[in-house]
Amino acid sequence: MIGESPGVRGAAGALAVALSASAAVAGNATDDTQWPAYGNDPGGRRYAEVAQITPRNVGELEIAWTYRTGDRGEGIPSRHRMAFEATPILLDGVLYFSTPYDQVHAIDAATGQPLWRYDPELPRDRHYDENTSRGVSAWRDPLASPDSACALRIVVGTLDARLIALDAGTGKPCDGFGDGGTVELNTGTRPRDAGSYVVTSPPVVWRDRLITGSAVGDNRAVDVELGIVRAFDARTGELVWSWDPIPRTPEDAHFAEWSEAGARATGAANAWSVLSVDEARGLVFVPTGSASPDYYGGERPGDNRHANSLVALRAETGRVVWARQLVHHDVWDYDVPAQPVLLELQRGGATVPAVVQATKTGMLYVFHRETGEPLFDIEERPVPQGGVPGEVLSPTQPFSTLPPLVPHGPLTADDAWGLTFWDRGRCAERIARHRSEGIFTPPSTEGTIASPGNAGGANWGSVSVDPVRQLVMVNSNRLPFVVQLIERQRFEELRESGAHPDSEFARQTGTPYGMRRELLTSPLGIPCTAPPWSTLAAVNLRTGMLEWEVPLGTTRDIAPWPFWYIDGVPAIGGSVVTSGGLVFIGAAADDYLRAFDVTSGAELWRGRLPAGGQATPMTYLRGGRQFVVIAAGGHRGAGTTPGDYLVAFALPDD
């Protein structure tokens, strides 16, 4: 079904109410399921107890309906970087989701018919450091009459830093929330650059609290915006508590671990990905990023606790219960990018409350949810030293003893790969002239090979969990990047020289160095390392071993024929697991949704999408039929096919 035109604000009020009421009645059917949060449950397992689609019949899947949002970012200067990464939530037969520029849509889950649309009307003359929204959250007021306005609220964070609450039935802002349904999030963040403090992930919900982090634009300067995590009252929008991962005053217990100037000036260490919550224990799990800027830490000496950490906060107060730093003194942009995932780990006949954290380094960490104690050992290992003048690196880094999902060794000229002897030779030359000593090789003025690069390893797609088999599914990139620090006096000259047309440059104001980075490729634009460039893997938490690993995607949509045969292409997005024994994932830089056998990793089916599926799918039963839904809008920054589609697959309707 084609969605509404961009100029239409929403369906007529009476029609929206009638359709929503009909959907709510139909939602009482005994076989219908919900998907009430971004990761299905508050702990983000992305597991669905639905089994109509099985390994035997998955090959029969076909498109059931298609919905178009109309959001193509027209007029926004940074739209060349837009990405449709949303995962819908499902409540009472209605799918709710957000578009890259924060339009919120409500559609019928069985038919794809539109119910309403809300447009927050972002400033369209602004460059946004991030151009995506991964979804919305829902909060149901237990004190309100079910049929009253805003008894069920849909909440979205925006790229211009607002938190907006909408009535789930009509899409109208909730008047009692903040100022006319909106809470301004720039307040208290030390704003620096318009469009650089944004919200790209849905808030997590605990009781009557909405808890949100933010995305802070990377590598601009030392004194960027504060990476605070805040809790707001879900009824009124009032601030309940705020937690800053960086200690700002001597009264903070960890202030002495920073230099005074560094603690006061440094920004970021923000939680830009999705948070998770243990509702019963009242714990919020926060994955934090690197302190600013990413690639030079001379102005922030020390390990930089609580940056690059998994932090458990008390949901009631925002107090730190425990924290584990997964990268010390980050100078590689190794944010903790993925939603922490909560599961019950079966070990020695006992059930242990666990949290799994995937990382850009391609390592998985598993902790006890209550104490933060590692459930699989972590070893502090020596890492390469010899940073640029002014830098003081950590001598060791924490390595998980679970199997790494990407190579960690040095990249040498012998590892060069290409389609011909010529481009392979050029790759060997490029590798040989850069510093390359394996993971955690520090950035340098001659250029360092960062492998994995800032795209991961794992990224925001996180993991999905089969709780019965105790399997964790994770997709990882294996892409080498070149990172070069540039002395301040040479920065503008090199940036304007045209010598590096494929590089991203950043000023890192307040430090002695600017930065450039780019994917390490041959003159043909192909990565200089052998494929696969991404994989999907299953890690068995009963044994601590890799159960299976397969390449993800093909070059079908990123290379000319006859070079469609290469398996394992760059991927961004995540997976979902069903009790029917299937793993569904898009993510790869080709226009397909795929299904894999959860026990073997065998690819059983692929369905063609009208655009890139750089999102995480979800699945549900509605009216006796199982649907698998994914946003297909591509990732323009990654060069995949753009679009504005939400696509639902199902078995033929008999």
XYZ file of C-alpha atoms in Angstrom:
654
model
C 0.000 0.000 0.000
C 1.372 3.395 -0.953
C 1.677 5.813 1.970
C 0.493 9.391 2.118
C 2.101 12.203 0.156
C 4.706 14.285 2.034
C 2.384 17.278 2.195
C -0.328 15.452 4.143
C 0.025 15.821 7.908
C -2.043 12.746 8.773
C -5.229 10.881 8.168
C -8.502 12.620 8.951
C -9.139 12.555 12.684
C -12.345 10.545 12.550
C -10.874 7.969 10.188
C -7.761 7.607 12.341
C -9.784 7.032 15.495
C -12.060 4.523 13.775
C -9.198 2.550 12.267
C -7.254 2.582 15.512
C -10.271 1.327 17.421
C -10.817 -1.440 14.885
C -7.159 -2.420 15.122
C -7.342 -2.496 18.916
C -10.365 -4.797 18.824
C -8.683 -7.072 16.303
C -5.559 -7.054 18.460
C -7.367 -9.154 21.054
C -7.221 -12.217 18.807
C -5.505 -15.011 20.703
C -2.871 -15.671 18.036
C -1.785 -12.054 17.710
C 1.560 -10.960 19.127
C 3.134 -7.626 20.027
C 6.550 -6.040 19.534
C 6.290 -3.334 22.200
C 9.889 -2.076 22.319
C 12.757 -1.507 19.912
C 14.316 -4.903 20.666
C 10.910 -6.538 21.363
C 11.519 -6.858 25.104
C 13.082 -4.119 27.292
C 16.313 -6.121 27.357
C 16.647 -6.060 23.575
C 16.865 -9.800 22.825
C 15.175 -9.417 19.386
C 13.630 -12.841 19.909
C 10.068 -13.633 18.807
C 8.075 -16.656 19.904
C 6.464 -17.111 16.512
C 6.918 -20.247 14.425
C 4.546 -20.139 11.474
C 7.521 -19.520 9.192
C 9.978 -22.404 9.475
C 13.077 -23.657 7.683
C 10.771 -25.887 5.606
C 8.464 -23.193 4.259
C 10.561 -20.015 4.426
C 11.280 -20.339 0.708
C 7.631 -19.503 0.020
C 7.810 -16.010 1.540
C 6.488 -13.197 -0.628
C 5.846 -9.489 -0.223
C 2.531 -9.020 1.599
C 2.438 -5.221 1.502
C 4.662 -2.183 0.991
C 4.287 1.234 2.591
C 6.057 4.407 1.486
C 6.776 7.248 3.903
C 7.470 10.104 1.498
C 10.454 11.246 3.602
C 13.398 11.730 1.229
C 15.008 14.628 3.101
C 14.264 17.240 0.465
C 15.949 20.557 1.187
C 18.162 19.336 4.045
C 21.843 20.021 3.217
C 23.064 16.796 4.836
C 20.518 14.499 3.158
C 23.367 12.855 1.229
C 24.045 11.015 4.508
C 20.475 10.020 5.385
C 19.740 6.440 6.418
C 16.419 4.685 7.090
C 17.403 2.565 10.111
C 14.137 2.306 12.037
C 12.663 -0.835 13.562
C 8.882 -0.499 14.043
C 7.190 -1.318 17.320
C 3.808 -3.084 17.382
C 1.006 -2.423 19.849
C -2.616 -3.520 19.486
C -2.343 -4.200 15.783
C -0.657 -0.903 14.879
C 2.941 -0.445 13.716
C 4.655 2.769 14.834
C 7.983 3.912 13.405
C 10.036 6.986 12.555
C 11.684 8.129 9.332
C 15.227 9.522 9.017
C 13.942 13.050 9.688
C 11.693 12.059 12.578
C 8.296 11.831 10.967
C 6.272 9.318 12.996
C 3.936 6.971 11.104
C 1.196 4.666 12.370
C -0.034 1.955 10.003
C -2.187 -1.147 10.189
C 0.053 -4.142 10.891
C -1.961 -6.562 8.746
C -2.431 -4.418 5.643
C 0.075 -1.564 5.711
C -2.800 0.934 5.459
C -1.919 4.377 6.877
C -3.585 5.542 10.088
C -1.791 8.811 10.836
C 1.475 10.670 10.331
C 3.146 13.308 12.498
C 5.828 15.659 11.154
C 7.934 17.493 13.780
C 8.975 19.972 11.070
C 12.723 19.937 11.616
C 14.672 22.987 10.506
C 15.488 22.171 6.887
C 18.360 24.623 6.452
C 20.565 22.788 8.913
C 23.391 20.289 8.482
C 22.852 17.382 10.881
C 25.825 15.316 12.010
C 23.581 12.243 11.964
C 20.680 11.801 9.558
C 18.679 8.915 10.908
C 16.187 7.780 13.538
C 16.153 4.168 14.732
C 12.642 4.196 16.069
C 10.132 5.217 18.698
C 9.085 4.041 22.151
C 5.688 3.577 23.762
C 4.449 4.299 27.279
C 1.032 3.303 28.616
C -0.244 5.355 31.554
C -1.531 2.890 34.174
C -3.506 5.661 35.891
C -5.392 6.825 32.797
C -8.595 5.488 31.313
C -7.620 3.320 28.323
C -9.756 5.362 25.940
C -8.543 8.772 27.127
C -6.202 10.954 25.112
C -2.537 10.041 25.524
C -3.269 7.010 27.695
C -0.908 5.290 25.261
C 1.932 7.543 24.124
C 4.401 7.215 21.287
C 7.673 8.996 22.070
C 10.365 10.062 19.616
C 13.670 11.919 19.977
C 14.578 14.270 17.137
C 17.579 15.537 15.226
C 16.988 19.051 16.540
C 17.137 17.686 20.105
C 13.510 17.445 21.189
C 11.629 14.684 22.987
C 8.053 14.525 21.674
C 5.105 12.559 23.088
C 2.163 11.742 20.779
C -1.242 10.212 21.332
C -1.070 6.694 19.885
C -4.586 6.880 18.471
C -4.385 10.190 16.634
C -0.752 11.252 16.394
C -1.499 14.547 18.142
C 1.033 15.911 20.666
C 0.234 15.277 24.331
C -0.481 18.714 25.803
C 0.503 17.814 29.352
C 3.983 16.666 28.322
C 6.555 19.476 28.417
C 5.521 22.463 26.322
C 2.620 21.318 24.160
C 3.979 17.764 23.873
C 7.661 18.676 23.505
C 10.664 18.723 25.847
C 13.694 20.734 24.707
C 16.848 18.618 25.106
C 19.526 21.223 24.329
C 19.118 22.687 27.821
C 22.064 21.765 30.013
C 24.140 20.150 27.262
C 26.653 22.987 26.665
C 25.479 23.550 23.062
C 28.285 24.311 20.627
C 27.262 23.678 16.997
C 23.719 23.579 15.623
C 22.843 20.128 14.310
C 25.611 18.375 16.236
C 23.624 17.398 19.340
C 20.926 15.039 18.085
C 18.836 12.077 19.246
C 18.869 9.081 16.911
C 17.742 6.210 19.172
C 14.434 5.721 20.994
C 14.328 6.307 24.746
C 14.068 3.363 27.079
C 11.035 3.131 29.359
C 11.083 2.220 33.053
C 7.838 2.644 34.985
C 6.928 6.321 34.472
C 10.392 7.327 33.252
C 11.665 8.008 29.739
C 15.454 7.648 29.726
C 17.486 8.901 26.781
C 21.027 9.505 25.656
C 22.120 11.465 22.591
C 24.407 11.481 19.575
C 27.176 14.078 19.710
C 28.988 14.905 16.466
C 32.485 13.421 16.418
C 35.907 15.007 16.055
C 34.908 18.658 15.915
C 36.724 19.785 19.047
C 37.628 19.000 22.638
C 34.811 21.046 24.177
C 31.820 19.533 22.386
C 28.419 18.972 23.963
C 27.996 16.947 27.155
C 27.136 13.269 26.762
C 24.579 13.261 29.568
C 21.926 10.578 30.047
C 18.628 11.907 31.396
C 15.367 10.570 32.776
C 12.122 12.476 32.226
C 8.680 12.005 33.746
C 6.586 10.263 31.081
C 3.452 12.234 32.042
C 4.817 15.745 32.479
C 8.187 15.741 30.738
C 9.893 17.090 33.866
C 13.552 16.199 34.357
C 13.932 13.518 37.051
C 17.687 12.928 36.989
C 20.774 13.470 34.837
C 24.032 11.521 34.707
C 27.228 12.765 33.045
C 29.767 10.017 32.229
C 32.589 12.544 32.700
C 33.195 13.823 36.273
C 33.024 17.632 36.300
C 33.843 18.614 39.886
C 36.202 17.432 42.647
C 33.172 16.152 44.548
C 32.863 13.308 42.028
C 34.607 10.151 43.241
C 36.399 9.687 39.908
C 37.463 13.297 39.304
C 41.033 12.546 40.444
C 41.406 9.992 37.613
C 41.198 12.857 35.103
C 43.257 15.991 34.802
C 41.242 18.946 36.087
C 41.378 20.729 32.722
C 40.467 17.554 30.852
C 37.494 16.798 33.076
C 36.102 20.296 32.729
C 36.631 20.710 28.982
C 36.103 17.260 27.474
C 32.709 16.482 25.997
C 30.859 13.484 24.547
C 31.362 9.977 26.043
C 27.703 9.962 25.091
C 25.274 7.050 24.789
C 24.077 7.394 21.194
C 22.826 3.836 20.790
C 19.837 2.119 22.385
C 19.747 1.600 26.150
C 18.289 -1.472 27.867
C 16.425 -1.897 31.122
C 16.020 -4.675 33.665
C 12.528 -3.769 34.845
C 12.484 -6.026 37.905
C 15.886 -4.944 39.196
C 15.430 -1.289 38.280
C 18.668 -1.144 36.289
C 19.356 0.776 33.087
C 22.276 -0.434 30.957
C 24.081 2.354 29.107
C 26.673 1.833 26.321
C 28.897 4.919 26.188
C 31.107 6.275 23.428
C 34.524 7.860 23.316
C 35.391 11.163 24.921
C 36.100 14.038 22.550
C 37.816 14.057 20.186
C 38.032 10.448 19.055
C 41.559 10.184 17.652
C 43.716 12.277 20.000
C 43.579 12.075 23.777
C 46.420 14.299 24.888
C 43.965 16.809 26.332
C 42.197 14.064 28.337
C 44.979 11.964 29.957
C 44.088 8.780 31.817
C 41.776 5.886 31.017
C 38.787 8.296 30.730
C 36.346 6.404 32.901
C 33.265 6.109 32.129
C 33.798 6.584 28.408
C 33.766 3.463 26.192
C 32.014 1.562 28.944
C 28.983 -0.494 29.791
C 27.407 1.277 32.751
C 24.573 0.045 34.943
C 22.556 2.933 36.417
C 19.869 2.811 39.076
C 16.724 3.677 37.110
C 15.204 5.487 40.090
C 18.094 7.877 40.707
C 20.649 7.697 37.878
C 23.314 6.535 40.331
C 26.076 4.280 38.981
C 25.683 0.720 40.278
C 28.615 -0.724 38.363
C 30.631 -0.005 35.228
C 33.090 -1.885 33.033
C 35.337 0.016 30.642
C 35.843 -1.933 27.405
C 38.401 0.394 25.783
C 40.867 2.441 27.829
C 41.739 5.955 26.616
C 40.095 5.509 23.228
C 41.909 7.014 20.211
C 40.249 4.751 17.592
C 36.559 5.789 17.711
C 35.752 2.460 19.343
C 32.453 3.608 20.864
C 30.369 0.974 22.588
C 27.818 1.122 19.753
C 25.337 -1.673 20.354
C 22.334 -2.073 22.611
C 23.240 -4.168 25.679
C 21.198 -7.375 25.556
C 19.780 -9.042 28.664
C 19.322 -12.796 28.883
C 19.139 -15.586 31.405
C 22.350 -17.564 31.085
C 22.186 -21.276 31.881
C 25.360 -22.266 33.670
C 26.102 -25.285 35.859
C 22.432 -26.025 36.429
C 21.766 -22.459 37.583
C 20.176 -19.462 35.863
C 22.377 -16.367 35.902
C 21.090 -12.874 34.985
C 23.477 -11.745 32.246
C 24.050 -8.800 29.937
C 25.846 -9.226 26.593
C 27.704 -6.337 25.000
C 28.912 -6.357 21.382
C 31.670 -3.913 20.410
C 33.355 -2.323 17.418
C 36.474 -4.326 18.240
C 34.590 -7.496 17.296
C 34.631 -8.767 20.866
C 31.664 -9.931 22.928
C 31.598 -9.324 26.675
C 29.198 -11.005 29.100
C 28.606 -9.705 32.631
C 26.475 -10.537 35.641
C 23.665 -7.980 35.532
C 23.654 -7.308 39.268
C 27.388 -7.082 39.970
C 29.165 -6.424 36.669
C 31.425 -9.425 37.212
C 32.580 -10.992 33.914
C 30.920 -14.322 33.177
C 33.629 -15.047 30.610
C 37.120 -13.949 31.564
C 38.603 -10.629 30.468
C 42.370 -10.309 30.105
C 44.380 -7.083 30.165
C 46.886 -7.542 27.319
C 49.748 -5.283 26.185
C 48.965 -3.271 23.040
C 51.103 -1.208 20.622
C 52.575 2.002 22.010
C 54.380 4.994 20.523
C 51.643 7.543 19.932
C 52.181 11.022 18.537
C 53.896 13.661 20.711
C 51.541 14.718 23.496
C 49.668 11.424 23.573
C 49.771 9.049 26.565
C 48.278 5.676 25.652
C 47.029 2.922 27.896
C 49.682 0.168 27.995
C 46.996 -2.556 28.015
C 43.468 -3.125 26.766
C 40.741 -5.527 28.010
C 40.335 -8.544 25.717
C 37.378 -10.898 26.009
C 38.236 -14.595 26.068
C 35.194 -15.362 23.929
C 36.245 -15.925 20.306
C 36.880 -12.643 18.442
C 34.566 -12.097 15.477
C 37.085 -10.111 13.409
C 40.844 -10.529 12.873
C 43.014 -8.674 15.379
C 46.470 -9.294 13.917
C 48.659 -6.912 11.906
C 47.752 -6.296 8.269
C 50.819 -6.789 6.069
C 51.587 -6.399 2.387
C 51.252 -10.180 2.057
C 47.580 -9.802 3.034
C 46.826 -7.521 0.097
C 43.924 -8.627 -2.097
C 42.541 -7.532 -5.435
C 40.707 -8.649 -8.547
C 43.904 -8.404 -10.604
C 47.648 -8.509 -10.045
C 47.698 -4.758 -10.672
C 45.256 -3.637 -7.978
C 46.604 -6.241 -5.575
C 50.040 -4.723 -6.044
C 48.740 -1.210 -5.414
C 47.102 -2.465 -2.207
C 50.370 -4.051 -1.085
C 52.104 -0.711 -1.592
C 49.440 1.146 0.384
C 49.626 -1.303 3.272
C 53.430 -1.209 3.374
C 53.642 2.561 3.766
C 51.327 2.745 6.789
C 51.859 1.785 10.398
C 50.181 -1.575 11.047
C 50.709 -3.559 14.244
C 47.270 -5.045 14.764
C 44.301 -3.881 16.778
C 44.923 -0.824 18.971
C 47.793 0.473 16.827
C 47.716 4.196 17.692
C 47.010 6.883 15.088
C 50.136 8.401 13.574
C 51.256 11.270 11.362
C 52.392 8.866 8.628
C 49.023 7.077 8.685
C 47.897 4.023 10.654
C 45.853 1.061 9.495
C 42.912 0.674 11.858
C 41.496 -2.818 11.591
C 38.741 -3.102 12.536
C 37.883 0.489 11.710
C 35.367 2.836 13.256
C 32.487 1.007 11.513
C 33.239 -2.146 13.517
C 33.235 -5.082 14.231
C 29.717 -4.851 15.538
C 27.778 -1.603 15.352
C 24.345 -0.329 16.427
C 22.575 -3.409 15.019
C 23.656 -5.173 18.218
C 22.896 -8.886 18.657
C 19.874 -11.151 18.750
C 19.492 -14.063 21.137
C 18.016 -17.541 20.953
C 17.388 -18.082 24.685
C 16.562 -21.781 24.269
C 19.744 -22.689 22.408
C 21.754 -20.024 24.310
C 23.035 -18.635 21.009
C 23.994 -15.012 20.376
C 23.790 -13.887 16.734
C 26.052 -10.995 15.751
C 26.981 -9.473 12.404
C 30.416 -7.861 12.119
C 32.360 -5.836 9.566
C 35.956 -6.612 8.611
C 36.999 -3.381 6.921
C 40.432 -1.737 7.326
C 40.657 2.053 7.475
C 43.570 4.470 7.253
C 43.715 7.099 10.008
C 46.212 9.948 9.834
C 46.841 12.731 12.333
C 47.824 16.017 10.663
C 49.831 18.743 12.391
C 47.664 21.823 12.862
C 49.753 24.035 10.564
C 49.408 21.526 7.691
C 45.738 20.650 8.110
C 44.054 23.188 5.843
C 46.675 22.778 3.126
C 46.302 19.006 3.017
C 42.518 19.126 3.171
C 42.329 21.566 0.257
C 45.039 19.854 -1.796
C 42.765 17.245 -3.380
C 45.363 14.568 -2.654
C 42.847 12.511 -0.676
C 39.480 12.885 -2.424
C 37.954 9.896 -0.608
C 38.966 10.970 2.890
C 36.921 12.448 5.685
C 38.701 15.354 7.392
C 38.025 16.649 10.914
C 39.537 19.620 12.737
C 39.741 18.298 16.330
C 39.893 21.927 17.504
C 41.717 22.397 20.780
C 44.345 19.746 19.982
C 47.624 19.934 18.020
C 46.246 17.651 15.279
C 43.502 17.451 12.737
C 42.480 14.051 11.372
C 41.686 12.295 8.133
C 40.363 8.784 7.639
C 39.248 6.661 4.722
C 38.537 3.070 3.830
C 41.682 1.246 2.711
C 40.853 0.397 -0.901
C 42.508 -0.356 -4.205
C 42.379 2.110 -7.125
C 39.257 0.204 -8.209
C 37.528 1.166 -4.951
C 37.576 -2.391 -3.550
C 38.779 -3.096 0.023
C 42.426 -4.106 0.094
C 41.735 -7.179 2.225
C 40.203 -10.446 1.111
C 36.475 -11.005 1.576
C 34.309 -11.666 3.452
C 34.067 -8.028 4.538
C 31.218 -8.918 6.866
C 29.929 -12.067 8.531
C 26.975 -13.330 10.523
C 28.018 -15.552 13.416
C 26.458 -17.493 16.271
C 28.312 -17.706 19.587
C 27.263 -20.486 21.950
C 27.171 -19.174 25.515
C 26.919 -22.702 26.918
C 30.326 -23.605 25.518
C 31.882 -20.194 24.921
C 32.662 -21.302 21.363
C 31.789 -20.124 17.892
C 28.854 -22.259 16.712
C 28.957 -21.098 13.087
C 30.000 -18.160 10.935
C 28.962 -17.315 7.366
C 29.557 -14.434 4.920
C 26.739 -11.878 4.849
C 25.499 -10.495 1.525
C 26.992 -10.362 -1.957
C 28.339 -7.745 -4.332
C 25.118 -7.994 -6.384
C 24.238 -4.311 -5.883
C 27.636 -2.686 -5.371
C 29.677 -4.085 -8.269
C 29.105 -4.391 -12.019
C 28.357 -7.751 -13.569
C 30.205 -10.188 -13.752
C 31.591 -9.344 -10.290
C 28.417 -10.243 -8.374
C 29.889 -13.437 -6.963
C 31.850 -12.093 -3.959
C 30.302 -13.092 -0.627
C 30.432 -10.987 2.532
C 29.944 -7.267 1.878
C 29.876 -4.324 4.306
C 26.784 -4.436 6.513
C 25.000 -2.115 8.921
C 21.893 -3.257 10.786
C 20.874 -6.195 12.928
C 19.034 -9.504 13.124
C 15.963 -11.064 14.697
C 15.555 -14.689 15.846
C 12.325 -16.681 15.939
C 11.243 -19.773 17.826
C 10.651 -21.254 14.376
C 14.423 -21.708 14.068
C 15.216 -18.771 11.771
C 17.459 -15.715 11.823
C 16.229 -12.819 9.649
C 18.636 -10.060 8.651
C 19.012 -7.384 5.979
C 21.992 -5.098 6.814
C 24.266 -6.124 3.922
C 25.075 -3.648 1.149
C 22.767 -5.410 -1.273
C 19.013 -5.077 -1.522
C 17.902 -8.302 0.179
C 16.323 -9.587 3.355
C 17.697 -13.026 4.228
C 16.744 -15.965 6.415
C 19.332 -18.293 7.959
C 18.955 -21.581 9.811
C 19.675 -20.817 13.460
C 21.378 -24.172 14.072
C 23.711 -24.291 11.067
C 23.956 -20.796 9.580
C 22.769 -22.046 6.198
C 21.120 -19.349 4.087
C 17.614 -20.641 3.334
C 15.954 -17.690 1.585
C 16.508 -14.198 0.317
C 13.810 -11.687 -0.609
C 14.456 -8.787 -2.947
C 13.964 -5.308 -1.461
C 13.225 -2.099 -3.381
C 16.111 -0.341 -1.574
C 18.899 -1.090 0.871
C 17.817 -2.835 4.078
C 20.264 -1.121 6.465
C 17.919 -1.621 9.396
C 16.895 -4.336 11.852
C 13.743 -6.338 10.988
C 10.970 -7.379 13.348
C 8.295 -10.079 13.158
C 4.833 -10.786 14.556
C 1.567 -12.691 14.133
C -1.482 -10.768 13.013
C -4.788 -12.320 11.984
C -3.218 -15.779 11.924
C -0.395 -14.719 9.614
C 3.268 -14.173 10.483
C 4.827 -11.031 9.002
C 8.493 -10.084 8.782
C 8.910 -6.321 8.374
C 11.986 -4.265 7.509
C 12.692 -0.644 6.621
C 14.173 -0.439 3.124
C 15.499 3.050 2.568
C 19.188 2.469 2.191
C 22.121 4.272 3.753
C 23.321 7.057 1.509
C 26.542 7.445 3.435
C 27.304 3.800 2.643
C 26.217 4.110 -0.981
C 23.318 1.651 -0.873
C 20.086 2.096 -2.824
C 17.994 4.943 -1.329
C 14.264 4.705 -0.776
C 11.412 5.269 1.666
C 9.848 1.805 1.956
C 8.578 -0.335 4.784
C 8.232 -3.872 3.419
C 6.325 -6.810 4.938
C 6.909 -10.424 3.911
C 4.579 -13.324 4.706
C 3.647 -16.784 3.483
C 0.992 -16.845 0.737
C -2.425 -15.946 2.139
C -4.609 -19.007 1.581
